[in-house]
Coordinates of C-alpha atoms in Angstrom, one line a residue:
M19 CA 33.1 10.1 -10.4
S20 CA 32.7 7.1 -13.0
R21 CA 29.4 7.0 -15.0
S22 CA 29.6 2.8 -14.8
R23 CA 30.3 3.2 -10.8
P24 CA 29.0 6.2 -9.5
L25 CA 28.9 4.4 -6.2
A26 CA 32.4 3.3 -5.7
G27 CA 33.4 3.3 -2.0
R28 CA 30.0 3.8 -0.9
T29 CA 28.2 1.5 1.2
A30 CA 24.5 0.6 1.0
I31 CA 22.1 -1.4 3.2
V32 CA 19.1 -3.1 1.3
T33 CA 16.2 -4.6 3.0
G34 CA 14.0 -7.5 2.0
A35 CA 17.0 -8.4 -0.4
S36 CA 16.6 -12.4 -0.7
E37 CA 14.6 -12.3 -3.8
G38 CA 12.7 -10.1 -6.3
L39 CA 13.1 -6.3 -6.5
G40 CA 15.4 -6.2 -3.4
A41 CA 17.8 -8.8 -4.5
A42 CA 18.0 -6.7 -8.2
E43 CA 18.7 -3.9 -6.2
A44 CA 21.5 -5.1 -4.2
L45 CA 23.1 -6.5 -7.4
A46 CA 22.7 -3.5 -9.2
L47 CA 24.1 -1.2 -6.2
A48 CA 26.9 -3.5 -6.0
E49 CA 27.6 -3.4 -9.9
A50 CA 27.7 0.5 -9.3
G51 CA 30.7 0.2 -7.0
A52 CA 28.6 0.1 -3.5
N53 CA 29.5 -2.3 -0.6
V54 CA 26.3 -4.0 0.4
V55 CA 24.6 -5.1 3.3
I56 CA 21.7 -7.2 2.8
N57 CA 18.9 -8.1 5.1
A58 CA 16.3 -10.7 4.9
R59 CA 14.8 -13.7 7.3
G60 CA 15.2 -16.3 4.5
E61 CA 18.1 -18.8 3.7
R62 CA 18.0 -17.3 -0.2
L63 CA 19.8 -14.4 0.9
E64 CA 23.3 -16.2 0.9
S65 CA 23.0 -16.9 -2.7
V66 CA 22.3 -13.1 -3.2
A67 CA 25.6 -12.4 -1.4
A68 CA 27.2 -15.2 -3.4
A69 CA 26.1 -13.6 -6.7
I70 CA 27.4 -10.4 -5.8
R71 CA 30.6 -11.5 -5.0
D72 CA 30.8 -13.8 -8.0
A73 CA 30.4 -10.6 -9.8
G74 CA 33.3 -9.0 -8.1
G75 CA 31.4 -7.0 -5.4
N76 CA 31.4 -6.8 -1.8
A77 CA 28.6 -7.8 0.5
V78 CA 27.7 -9.2 3.8
T79 CA 24.4 -10.6 5.1
C80 CA 22.3 -9.7 8.3
Y81 CA 19.6 -11.8 8.9
G82 CA 16.7 -10.4 11.2
D83 CA 13.2 -9.2 11.6
V84 CA 12.9 -5.4 10.2
G85 CA 10.2 -5.0 12.5
E86 CA 12.7 -5.3 15.3
Q87 CA 14.7 -2.1 16.5
A88 CA 17.7 -4.5 17.4
T89 CA 17.9 -5.6 13.1
A90 CA 17.9 -1.9 12.4
D91 CA 20.7 -0.9 14.9
R92 CA 22.6 -4.1 13.8
L93 CA 22.3 -3.2 9.9
V94 CA 24.1 0.0 10.7
A95 CA 26.7 -1.3 13.3
V96 CA 27.4 -4.1 10.6
A97 CA 28.0 -1.6 7.7
V98 CA 30.3 0.7 9.7
E99 CA 32.1 -2.2 11.1
E100 CA 32.7 -4.2 7.8
F101 CA 33.2 -1.0 5.6
G102 CA 33.7 1.7 7.6
S103 CA 30.7 3.9 6.8
L104 CA 27.0 3.9 5.8
D105 CA 25.8 5.9 2.9
I106 CA 22.9 4.5 1.4
L107 CA 19.6 3.1 2.7
V108 CA 17.3 1.3 0.6
N109 CA 14.1 -0.2 2.5
N110 CA 12.4 -3.0 0.3
A111 CA 11.2 -5.3 2.7
G112 CA 7.5 -6.0 2.7
I113 CA 4.6 -8.1 3.0
I114 CA 1.2 -8.5 1.9
R115 CA -2.2 -10.1 3.8
D116 CA -4.7 -9.1 1.3
R117 CA -8.5 -9.3 2.6
M118 CA -11.5 -7.2 2.2
V119 CA -11.7 -4.7 5.4
F120 CA -14.4 -6.3 6.9
N121 CA -13.1 -9.6 7.2
M122 CA -9.3 -8.4 8.0
S123 CA -8.3 -9.2 11.4
A124 CA -6.3 -7.0 13.5
D125 CA -3.4 -9.5 13.5
E126 CA -3.1 -9.1 9.6
W127 CA -3.5 -5.3 9.5
D128 CA -0.8 -5.4 12.3
A129 CA 1.5 -7.6 10.3
V130 CA 1.7 -5.5 7.4
L131 CA 2.3 -2.3 9.2
R132 CA 4.8 -3.7 11.2
V133 CA 6.7 -4.7 8.3
N134 CA 6.1 -2.4 5.5
L135 CA 5.9 0.8 7.6
R136 CA 7.4 0.1 11.3
G137 CA 10.1 -1.8 9.6
T138 CA 11.1 1.2 7.4
F139 CA 10.9 3.5 10.0
L140 CA 13.1 1.7 12.4
T141 CA 15.8 1.4 9.6
T142 CA 15.4 5.1 9.1
R143 CA 15.4 6.2 12.5
A144 CA 18.9 4.2 12.9
A145 CA 20.4 5.4 10.0
T146 CA 19.4 9.1 10.4
D147 CA 20.7 9.0 14.0
H148 CA 24.1 7.7 12.9
W149 CA 24.3 10.3 10.4
R150 CA 23.3 13.3 12.5
R151 CA 25.8 12.2 14.8
R152 CA 28.4 11.9 12.3
A153 CA 27.6 15.6 10.9
K154 CA 27.8 16.8 14.5
Q155 CA 31.4 15.3 14.8
T156 CA 32.8 16.5 11.4
G157 CA 30.9 20.0 11.5
E158 CA 29.6 19.6 8.0
P159 CA 26.6 17.8 6.2
V160 CA 27.2 13.9 5.4
Y161 CA 26.5 12.0 2.4
A162 CA 23.2 10.4 2.7
R163 CA 20.3 8.6 0.8
I164 CA 17.3 6.8 1.7
V165 CA 15.6 5.1 -1.3
N166 CA 11.9 3.9 0.3
T167 CA 9.8 1.6 -1.4
S168 CA 6.0 2.8 -1.7
S169 CA 3.3 1.7 -4.2
E170 CA 0.7 3.2 -6.0
A171 CA -1.9 1.2 -4.1
Y172 CA -1.2 4.4 -1.3
A173 CA -3.1 6.4 -3.6
S174 CA -5.5 4.3 -5.7
G175 CA -6.7 2.2 -2.7
P176 CA -7.1 -1.4 -3.7
P177 CA -10.5 -2.5 -2.1
G178 CA -9.1 -5.6 -1.0
A179 CA -5.6 -4.2 0.7
A180 CA -6.7 -1.7 3.1
N181 CA -3.4 -3.0 5.6
Y182 CA -0.9 -2.7 2.5
A183 CA -2.2 0.6 0.8
A184 CA -2.2 2.1 4.6
S185 CA 1.2 1.2 5.0
K186 CA 2.4 2.2 1.9
A187 CA 0.7 5.8 2.2
G188 CA 2.6 5.7 5.8
V189 CA 5.8 5.5 4.0
V190 CA 5.2 8.1 1.6
A191 CA 4.7 10.4 4.8
L192 CA 7.5 9.2 6.4
T193 CA 9.9 9.8 3.2
V194 CA 8.6 13.4 2.8
S195 CA 8.8 14.2 6.3
T196 CA 12.4 12.5 6.9
A197 CA 13.5 14.7 3.6
R198 CA 12.4 17.9 5.4
G199 CA 13.5 17.0 8.8
C200 CA 17.1 15.5 8.1
G201 CA 18.0 17.7 4.9
S202 CA 20.2 20.1 7.3
F203 CA 22.7 17.5 8.0
G204 CA 22.7 15.7 4.2
V205 CA 20.0 13.5 4.4
R206 CA 18.3 13.1 1.0
A207 CA 15.0 10.9 1.2
N208 CA 12.7 9.9 -1.9
A209 CA 10.1 7.0 -2.2
I210 CA 9.7 4.9 -5.6
C211 CA 6.5 3.1 -6.4
P212 CA 7.6 0.1 -8.7
R213 CA 5.6 -1.8 -11.0
A214 CA 7.5 -4.7 -10.8
R215 CA 6.7 -8.2 -11.5
T216 CA 7.9 -10.5 -8.4
E217 CA 6.5 -13.3 -6.2
M218 CA 4.6 -10.8 -4.2
T219 CA 3.1 -9.2 -7.2
G220 CA 2.1 -12.5 -9.2
D221 CA -1.2 -12.3 -8.5
V222 CA -1.8 -8.6 -9.5
F223 CA 0.4 -8.5 -12.7
G224 CA 0.4 -12.4 -13.7
P225 CA 3.0 -14.0 -15.7
G226 CA 5.6 -12.4 -17.8
P227 CA 5.7 -12.4 -21.4
R228 CA 7.4 -15.8 -22.7
T229 CA 9.6 -13.8 -25.3
G230 CA 11.2 -10.3 -25.5
D231 CA 11.7 -7.7 -23.0
D232 CA 9.1 -7.7 -19.7
P233 CA 8.2 -4.0 -18.9
L234 CA 7.5 -5.0 -15.5
S235 CA 11.1 -6.5 -14.8
V236 CA 12.8 -5.5 -11.8
D237 CA 15.5 -4.6 -14.0
H238 CA 13.5 -1.6 -15.3
V239 CA 13.4 -0.3 -11.5
T240 CA 17.1 -0.5 -10.4
P241 CA 18.6 2.2 -12.7
L242 CA 16.4 4.7 -10.8
V243 CA 17.3 3.0 -7.2
V244 CA 21.2 3.5 -8.4
Y245 CA 20.3 6.8 -9.6
L246 CA 18.9 8.3 -6.4
A247 CA 21.7 6.8 -4.3
S248 CA 24.3 8.5 -6.7
P249 CA 26.3 12.0 -5.8
V250 CA 24.5 13.3 -9.1
A251 CA 21.0 13.2 -7.2
E252 CA 21.8 15.4 -4.5
P253 CA 19.2 18.2 -5.2
I254 CA 16.5 15.4 -5.5
T255 CA 14.5 14.6 -1.9
G256 CA 11.2 14.4 -0.7
R257 CA 10.0 13.2 -4.2
V258 CA 7.5 10.0 -4.9
L259 CA 8.6 8.3 -8.5
V260 CA 6.7 5.8 -10.3
A261 CA 9.1 3.2 -12.4
Y262 CA 8.1 0.6 -14.8
G263 CA 9.2 -0.2 -18.2
D264 CA 10.5 2.6 -20.0
R265 CA 8.9 5.5 -18.2
I266 CA 9.0 7.2 -14.7
D267 CA 6.1 9.3 -13.6
V268 CA 6.9 12.1 -11.0
M269 CA 4.0 12.4 -8.6
S270 CA 2.9 15.6 -7.2
A271 CA 1.7 16.4 -3.7
P272 CA -1.8 16.4 -3.0
A273 CA -3.4 19.2 -4.3
V274 CA -6.8 21.5 -3.7
E275 CA -9.4 20.4 -6.3
T276 CA -11.6 22.8 -5.6
T277 CA -13.1 25.1 -3.0
V278 CA -16.6 25.7 -1.7
R279 CA -17.6 28.6 0.7
S280 CA -20.6 29.3 2.8
A281 CA -21.7 32.8 3.8
S282 CA -22.2 31.6 7.2
R283 CA -22.1 28.3 9.0
W284 CA -22.9 25.6 6.8
S285 CA -26.4 24.2 6.8
Q286 CA -27.1 20.5 5.6
D287 CA -29.0 21.6 2.8
E288 CA -26.5 24.0 1.8
L289 CA -23.9 21.2 2.1
H290 CA -25.7 18.8 -0.2
D291 CA -26.5 21.6 -2.7
V292 CA -22.8 22.9 -3.0
L293 CA -20.7 19.6 -2.3
G294 CA -23.1 17.1 -3.5
G295 CA -23.0 17.8 -7.0
C296 CA -19.1 18.3 -7.2
L297 CA -17.9 15.0 -4.9
S298 CA -20.7 12.8 -5.7
P299 CA -19.0 10.1 -8.4
P300 CA -20.2 10.1 -12.0
P301 CA -22.6 7.8 -13.2
T302 CA -20.2 5.9 -15.4
E303 CA -17.5 5.5 -12.7
T304 CA -15.3 2.6 -13.1
T305 CA -13.7 0.1 -10.9
P306 CA -9.9 1.3 -9.8
V307 CA -7.2 -0.7 -11.3
V308 CA -5.6 -2.4 -8.5
I309 CA -1.6 -1.4 -8.5
R310 CA 1.1 -2.4 -6.0

């Protein structure tokens, strides 16, 4: 395996690839040797495909709504028909509809969950079904990598984005469950939480520096995606990784902070005495930083 082209001969699907992080991921995977099937709904998808081809890579476009099962099925079919296999799935498609929860409409909730979580599920379902059938046919595990895009919002709970935070929490749970449920036939699934300056996050991070390196450039995230998609990342699965600038934070699963016990059934007074002190926020509590 060439270190400069660790994905030579592999085929990857990238959703939400018409701009921002998704486009950068598609370009990086192609540079690493992968054939790429790129998905989005916008016309800018063609310019990303053209850039990949101009750089000597192979790319085909597959337009469609990731919230539709037909799109997920078509993505897998196109990968196999055009390049002979599917090896890597990168779920990047996502939207925001920010509003305080008491002002949020059911449609705004549904729209975000539909793209961010349902879309990730549908492509995961289609890909893992394909890989499971291949493993049954060959009698051995397949090469299969999933990189899902979550967000630190799943843990920080930004006050004006309950739908977004919930969708990204769901992506983490889906990723871990997929890793555990599909590992036996070769699937390795991980989630990344990128801090990246894109059109979608422009209101959060603001403009980048006028000169010098931008620590929130998408180019700081793409090496991790390529690595997780590569053969050497075989042992890594079911993990959540925050990536930005020159650092990667490895997240741990939720842990027990403290345990309290009662000699008998809890009374309201006892609950207040025991939990009131350890769960009440400190007087100097600050507003959490909103991170996407």
